[in-house]
Amino acid sequence: MNPIYFRLFDGYAADILQDAGTFDAKSLESFAESLSLTGEARLRLLDAFSSRYLQWSTDAFVLGLHLGLSLWAGPQGFTGPAAPACP
């Protein structure tokens, strides 16, 4: 994935997602406990879920960014004579 998307995500969306509290670490901890995981296995499970959540969030942000830019550009894209001015 283009590194600029990760920078945009970190700069704009990461704080919003963190404030929204969409990643429920406590539920994940409870789930790991119910599986009787300890030590290394528990840490690997938590890291895997956190990594997947970050990747999904970044992918969703990028898709929304592309959709927004496509809608903003209009049918002729940014190269036509009626290309919108940047706000």
Coordinates of C-alpha atoms in Angstrom, one line a residue:
M1 CA 0.0 0.0 0.0
N2 CA 1.1 3.5 -0.7
P3 CA 2.9 5.0 2.3
I4 CA 1.1 8.3 1.9
Y5 CA -2.2 6.5 2.9
F6 CA -0.6 5.4 6.2
R7 CA 0.5 9.0 6.8
L8 CA -2.9 10.3 6.0
F9 CA -4.6 7.7 8.2
D10 CA -2.2 8.5 11.1
G11 CA -2.8 12.2 10.7
Y12 CA -6.5 12.3 10.3
A13 CA -8.3 9.1 11.2
A14 CA -6.3 7.3 13.9
D15 CA -7.2 9.8 16.6
I16 CA -10.9 9.8 15.7
L17 CA -11.0 6.0 15.8
Q18 CA -9.2 5.9 19.1
D19 CA -11.7 8.4 20.6
A20 CA -14.6 6.4 19.2
G21 CA -13.5 3.4 21.1
T22 CA -14.3 1.0 18.3
F23 CA -11.4 -1.4 19.2
D24 CA -12.6 -3.2 22.4
A25 CA -9.4 -4.5 24.0
K26 CA -11.2 -5.6 27.2
S27 CA -13.5 -8.0 25.3
L28 CA -10.5 -9.4 23.5
E29 CA -8.7 -9.8 26.8
S30 CA -11.7 -11.7 28.1
F31 CA -11.8 -13.9 25.0
A32 CA -8.1 -14.7 25.4
E33 CA -8.7 -15.6 29.1
S34 CA -11.7 -17.8 28.2
L35 CA -9.3 -19.8 25.9
S36 CA -6.9 -20.2 28.8
L37 CA -4.1 -18.6 26.8
T38 CA -1.1 -17.4 28.7
G39 CA 2.1 -15.6 28.0
E40 CA 3.4 -15.7 24.4
A41 CA 0.2 -17.1 22.8
R42 CA -2.0 -14.5 24.5
L43 CA 0.3 -11.7 23.3
R44 CA 0.4 -13.1 19.8
L45 CA -3.4 -13.2 19.7
L46 CA -3.8 -9.6 20.9
D47 CA -1.2 -8.4 18.5
A48 CA -2.8 -10.2 15.6
F49 CA -6.2 -8.7 16.3
S50 CA -4.7 -5.2 16.8
S51 CA -2.8 -5.5 13.6
R52 CA -5.8 -6.7 11.6
Y53 CA -7.9 -3.8 13.1
L54 CA -5.3 -1.3 12.1
Q55 CA -5.0 -2.7 8.6
W56 CA -8.8 -2.8 8.1
S57 CA -9.1 0.8 9.4
T58 CA -6.4 2.0 7.1
D59 CA -8.0 0.2 4.1
A60 CA -11.5 1.6 4.9
F61 CA -10.0 5.1 5.2
V62 CA -8.2 4.7 1.8
L63 CA -11.4 3.5 0.1
G64 CA -13.3 6.4 1.5
L65 CA -10.6 8.8 0.4
H66 CA -10.7 7.4 -3.1
L67 CA -14.5 7.6 -3.2
G68 CA -14.5 11.1 -1.9
L69 CA -12.0 12.3 -4.4
S70 CA -13.8 10.6 -7.3
L71 CA -17.1 12.2 -6.3
W72 CA -15.4 15.6 -5.9
A73 CA -13.7 15.4 -9.3
G74 CA -16.8 14.7 -11.2
P75 CA -17.2 12.6 -14.4
Q76 CA -14.3 14.2 -16.3
G77 CA -11.8 13.8 -13.5
F78 CA -9.3 16.4 -12.4
T79 CA -7.9 16.9 -15.9
G80 CA -11.0 18.5 -17.6
P81 CA -11.6 22.2 -18.1
A82 CA -14.1 22.2 -15.2
A83 CA -11.8 20.6 -12.6
P84 CA -12.8 21.8 -9.2
A85 CA -10.6 24.2 -7.2
C86 CA -9.1 22.9 -4.0
P87 CA -11.0 24.2 -1.0

